[in-house]
PDB file of C-alpha atoms in Angstrom:
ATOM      1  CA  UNK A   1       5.358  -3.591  -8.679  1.00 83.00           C
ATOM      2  CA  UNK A   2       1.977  -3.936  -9.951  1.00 95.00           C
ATOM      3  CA  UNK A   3       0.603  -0.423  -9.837  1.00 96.00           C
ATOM      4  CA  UNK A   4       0.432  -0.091 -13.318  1.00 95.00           C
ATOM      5  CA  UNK A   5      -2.070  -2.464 -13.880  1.00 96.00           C
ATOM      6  CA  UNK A   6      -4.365   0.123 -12.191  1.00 98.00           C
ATOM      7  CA  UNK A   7      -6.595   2.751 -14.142  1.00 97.00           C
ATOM      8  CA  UNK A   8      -5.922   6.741 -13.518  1.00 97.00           C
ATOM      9  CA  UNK A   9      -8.794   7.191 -10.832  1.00 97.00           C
ATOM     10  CA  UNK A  10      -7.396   3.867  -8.629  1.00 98.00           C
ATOM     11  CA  UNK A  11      -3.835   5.334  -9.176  1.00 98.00           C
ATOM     12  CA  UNK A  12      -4.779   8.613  -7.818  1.00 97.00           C
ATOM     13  CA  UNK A  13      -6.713   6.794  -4.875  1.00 97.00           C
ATOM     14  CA  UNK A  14      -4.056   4.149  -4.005  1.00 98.00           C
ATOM     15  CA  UNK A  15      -1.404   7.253  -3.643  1.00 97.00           C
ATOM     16  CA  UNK A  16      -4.143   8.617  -1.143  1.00 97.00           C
ATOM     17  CA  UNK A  17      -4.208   5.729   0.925  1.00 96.00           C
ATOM     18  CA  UNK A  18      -0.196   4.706   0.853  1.00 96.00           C
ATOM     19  CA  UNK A  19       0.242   8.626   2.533  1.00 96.00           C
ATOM     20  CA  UNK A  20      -2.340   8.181   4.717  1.00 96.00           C
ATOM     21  CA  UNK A  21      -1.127   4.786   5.854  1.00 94.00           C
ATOM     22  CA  UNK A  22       2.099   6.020   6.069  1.00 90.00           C
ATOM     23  CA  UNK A  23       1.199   8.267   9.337  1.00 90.00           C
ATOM     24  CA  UNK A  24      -0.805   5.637  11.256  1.00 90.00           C
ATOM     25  CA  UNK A  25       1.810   5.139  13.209  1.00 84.00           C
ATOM     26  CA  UNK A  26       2.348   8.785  14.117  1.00 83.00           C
ATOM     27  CA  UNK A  27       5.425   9.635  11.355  1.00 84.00           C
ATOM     28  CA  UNK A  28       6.171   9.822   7.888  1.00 85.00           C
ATOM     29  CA  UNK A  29       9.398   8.121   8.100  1.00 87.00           C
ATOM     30  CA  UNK A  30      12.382   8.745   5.396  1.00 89.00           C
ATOM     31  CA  UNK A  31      11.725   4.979   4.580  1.00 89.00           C
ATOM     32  CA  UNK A  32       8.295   5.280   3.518  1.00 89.00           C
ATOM     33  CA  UNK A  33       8.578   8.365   1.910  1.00 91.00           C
ATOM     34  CA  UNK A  34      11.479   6.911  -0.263  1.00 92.00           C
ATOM     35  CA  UNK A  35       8.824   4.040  -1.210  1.00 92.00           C
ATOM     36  CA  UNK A  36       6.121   6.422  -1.782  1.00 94.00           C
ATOM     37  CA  UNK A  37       8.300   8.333  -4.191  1.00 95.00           C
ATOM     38  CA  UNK A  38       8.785   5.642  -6.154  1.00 94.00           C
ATOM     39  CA  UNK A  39       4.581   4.459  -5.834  1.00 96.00           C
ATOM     40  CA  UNK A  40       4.223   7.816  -7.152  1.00 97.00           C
ATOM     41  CA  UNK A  41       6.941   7.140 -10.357  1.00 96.00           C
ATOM     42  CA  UNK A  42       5.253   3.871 -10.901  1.00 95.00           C
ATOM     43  CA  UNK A  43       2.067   5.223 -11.114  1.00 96.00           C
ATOM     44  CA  UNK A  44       3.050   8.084 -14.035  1.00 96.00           C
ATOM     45  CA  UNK A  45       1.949  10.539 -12.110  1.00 96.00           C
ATOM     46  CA  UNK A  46       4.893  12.807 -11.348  1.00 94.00           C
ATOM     47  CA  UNK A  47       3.960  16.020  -9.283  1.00 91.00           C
ATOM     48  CA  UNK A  48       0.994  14.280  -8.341  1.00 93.00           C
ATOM     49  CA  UNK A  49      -0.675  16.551  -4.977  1.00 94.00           C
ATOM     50  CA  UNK A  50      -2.649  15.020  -2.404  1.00 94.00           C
ATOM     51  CA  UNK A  51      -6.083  16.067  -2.481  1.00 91.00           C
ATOM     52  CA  UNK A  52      -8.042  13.515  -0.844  1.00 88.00           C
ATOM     53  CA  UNK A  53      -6.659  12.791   3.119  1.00 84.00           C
ATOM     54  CA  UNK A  54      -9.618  13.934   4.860  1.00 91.00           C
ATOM     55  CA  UNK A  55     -11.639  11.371   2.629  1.00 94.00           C
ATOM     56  CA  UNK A  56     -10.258   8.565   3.240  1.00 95.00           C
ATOM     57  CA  UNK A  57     -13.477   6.896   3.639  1.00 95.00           C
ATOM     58  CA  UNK A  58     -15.052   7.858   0.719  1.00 96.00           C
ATOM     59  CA  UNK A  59     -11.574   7.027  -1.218  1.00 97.00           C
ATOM     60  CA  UNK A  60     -12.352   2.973   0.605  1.00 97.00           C
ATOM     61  CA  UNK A  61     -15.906   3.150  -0.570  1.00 97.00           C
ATOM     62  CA  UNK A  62     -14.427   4.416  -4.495  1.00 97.00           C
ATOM     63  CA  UNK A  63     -12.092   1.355  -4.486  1.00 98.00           C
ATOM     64  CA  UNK A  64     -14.422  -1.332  -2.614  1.00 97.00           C
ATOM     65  CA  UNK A  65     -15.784  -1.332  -6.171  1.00 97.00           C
ATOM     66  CA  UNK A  66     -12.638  -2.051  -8.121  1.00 98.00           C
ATOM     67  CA  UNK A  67     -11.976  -5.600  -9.431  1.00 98.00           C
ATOM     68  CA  UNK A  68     -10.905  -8.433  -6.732  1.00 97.00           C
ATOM     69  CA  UNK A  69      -7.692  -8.272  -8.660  1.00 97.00           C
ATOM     70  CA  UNK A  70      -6.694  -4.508  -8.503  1.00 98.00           C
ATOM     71  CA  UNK A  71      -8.081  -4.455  -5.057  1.00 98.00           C
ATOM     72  CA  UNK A  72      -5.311  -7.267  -4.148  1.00 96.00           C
ATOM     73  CA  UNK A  73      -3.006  -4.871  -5.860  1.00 97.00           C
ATOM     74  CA  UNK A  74      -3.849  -1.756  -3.897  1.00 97.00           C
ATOM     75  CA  UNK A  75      -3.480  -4.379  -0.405  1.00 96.00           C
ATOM     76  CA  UNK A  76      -0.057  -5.359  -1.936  1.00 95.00           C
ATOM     77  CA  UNK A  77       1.396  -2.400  -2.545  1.00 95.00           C
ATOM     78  CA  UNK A  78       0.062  -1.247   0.670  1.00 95.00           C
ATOM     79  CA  UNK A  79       1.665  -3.499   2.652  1.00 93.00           C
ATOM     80  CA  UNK A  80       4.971  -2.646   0.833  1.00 92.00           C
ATOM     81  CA  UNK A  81       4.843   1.002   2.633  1.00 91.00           C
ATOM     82  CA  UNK A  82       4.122  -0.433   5.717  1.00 91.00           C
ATOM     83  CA  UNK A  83       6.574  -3.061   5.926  1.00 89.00           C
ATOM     84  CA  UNK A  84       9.213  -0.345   4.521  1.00 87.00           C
ATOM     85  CA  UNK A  85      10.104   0.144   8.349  1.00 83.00           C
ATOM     86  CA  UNK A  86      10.488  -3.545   8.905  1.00 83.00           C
ATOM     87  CA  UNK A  87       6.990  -3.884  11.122  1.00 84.00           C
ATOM     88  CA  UNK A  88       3.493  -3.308  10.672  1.00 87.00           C
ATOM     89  CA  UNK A  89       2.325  -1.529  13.868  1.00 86.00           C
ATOM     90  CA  UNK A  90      -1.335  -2.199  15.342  1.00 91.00           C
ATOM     91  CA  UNK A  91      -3.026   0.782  14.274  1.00 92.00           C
ATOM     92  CA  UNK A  92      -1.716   0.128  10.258  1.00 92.00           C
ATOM     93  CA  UNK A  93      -2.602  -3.449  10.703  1.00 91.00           C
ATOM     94  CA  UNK A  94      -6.057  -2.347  12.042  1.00 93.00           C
ATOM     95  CA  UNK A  95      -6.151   0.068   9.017  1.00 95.00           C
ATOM     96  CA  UNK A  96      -5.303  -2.536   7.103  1.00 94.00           C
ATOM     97  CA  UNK A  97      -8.001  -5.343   8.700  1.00 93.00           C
ATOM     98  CA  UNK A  98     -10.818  -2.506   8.087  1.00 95.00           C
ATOM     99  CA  UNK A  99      -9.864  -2.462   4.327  1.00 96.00           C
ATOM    100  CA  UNK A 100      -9.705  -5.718   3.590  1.00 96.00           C
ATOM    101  CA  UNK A 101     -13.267  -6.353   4.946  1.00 95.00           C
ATOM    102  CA  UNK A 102     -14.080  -3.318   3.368  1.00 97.00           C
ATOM    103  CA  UNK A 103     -12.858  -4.687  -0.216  1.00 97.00           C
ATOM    104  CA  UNK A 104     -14.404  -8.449   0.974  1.00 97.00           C
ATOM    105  CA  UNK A 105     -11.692  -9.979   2.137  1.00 96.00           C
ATOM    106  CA  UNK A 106     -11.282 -12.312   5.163  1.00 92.00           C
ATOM    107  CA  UNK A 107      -8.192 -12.076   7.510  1.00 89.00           C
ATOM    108  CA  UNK A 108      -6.821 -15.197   6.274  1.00 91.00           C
ATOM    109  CA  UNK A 109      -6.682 -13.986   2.400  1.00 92.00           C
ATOM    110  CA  UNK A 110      -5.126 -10.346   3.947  1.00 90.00           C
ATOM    111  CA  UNK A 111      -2.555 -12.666   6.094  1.00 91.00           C
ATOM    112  CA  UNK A 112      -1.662 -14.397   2.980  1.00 93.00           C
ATOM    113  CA  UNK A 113      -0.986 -11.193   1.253  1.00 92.00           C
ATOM    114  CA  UNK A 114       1.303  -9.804   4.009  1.00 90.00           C
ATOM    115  CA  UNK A 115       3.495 -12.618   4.060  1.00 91.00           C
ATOM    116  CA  UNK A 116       3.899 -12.761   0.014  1.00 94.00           C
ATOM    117  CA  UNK A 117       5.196  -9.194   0.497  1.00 90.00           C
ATOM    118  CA  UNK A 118       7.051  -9.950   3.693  1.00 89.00           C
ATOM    119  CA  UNK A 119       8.739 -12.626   1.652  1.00 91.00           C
ATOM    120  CA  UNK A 120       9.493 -10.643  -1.104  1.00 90.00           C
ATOM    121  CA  UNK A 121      10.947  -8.088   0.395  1.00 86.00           C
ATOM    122  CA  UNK A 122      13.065 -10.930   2.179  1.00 88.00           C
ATOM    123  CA  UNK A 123      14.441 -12.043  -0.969  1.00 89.00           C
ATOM    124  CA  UNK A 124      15.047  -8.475  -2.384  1.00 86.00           C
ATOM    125  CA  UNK A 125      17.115  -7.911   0.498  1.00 87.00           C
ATOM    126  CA  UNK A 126      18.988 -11.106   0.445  1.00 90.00           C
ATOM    127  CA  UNK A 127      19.613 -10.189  -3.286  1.00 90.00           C
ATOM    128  CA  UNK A 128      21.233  -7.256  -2.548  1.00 87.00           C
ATOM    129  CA  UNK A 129      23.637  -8.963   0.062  1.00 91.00           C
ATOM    130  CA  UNK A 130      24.908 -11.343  -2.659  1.00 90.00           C
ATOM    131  CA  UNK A 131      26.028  -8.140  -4.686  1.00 92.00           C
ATOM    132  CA  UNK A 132      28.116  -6.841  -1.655  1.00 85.00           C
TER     133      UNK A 132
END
């Protein structure tokens, strides 16, 4: 949704982290593959191979130093892999604790961002019940 506000390098890094977040809970499931596919679309990067999963850390350190706005981006659009599957499980929302400190952000501003996408993706789906 708001990937392309993001510069080449955060692109790259963001499509780094959604894979890697996608197997925190053990599987890539079809669901989050479908939405990485399309992270990887939005991001104009078609073909785009990983490079990066054993750096993960250094990828966090790389992106602890974009701007508070893209780095509320890259939690966004995290969160929209990892609620693909309708739950966030503890180890993704652990992942997801450690990078929000990492990027300077309390629990209550990560919270906040969960629950925008959690609504979102309510009102997507509600959306698509009104076409049926």
């Amino acid at each position: 949704m708001f990937l392309s506000e993001l510069n080449i390098g955060e692109k790259k890094n963001f499509l780094e982290l959604a894979y890697y977040s996608m197997g925190l809970n053990g599987e890539h499931k079809d669901v989050e593959s479908l939405v990485f596919d399309s992270f990887v679309h939005e991001c104009e990067l078609p073909g785009y191979t990983l490079q990066k999963q054993d750096k993960i850390e250094s990828i966090v350190k790389v992106l602890s130093k974009s701007s508070t706005k893209h780095k509320k981006i890259l939690l966004i659009e995290l969160y929209g892999i990892l609620l693909a599957d309708g739950e966030v499980c503890m180890s993704e929302a652990d992942f997801m604790q450690n990078l929000a400190k990492a990027f300077g952000f309390d629990s209550a501003e990560v919270e906040r961002l969960q629950n925008w996408v959690e609504e979102m993706n309510s009102l997507v789906e509600k959306g698509y019940e009104l076409l049926n």
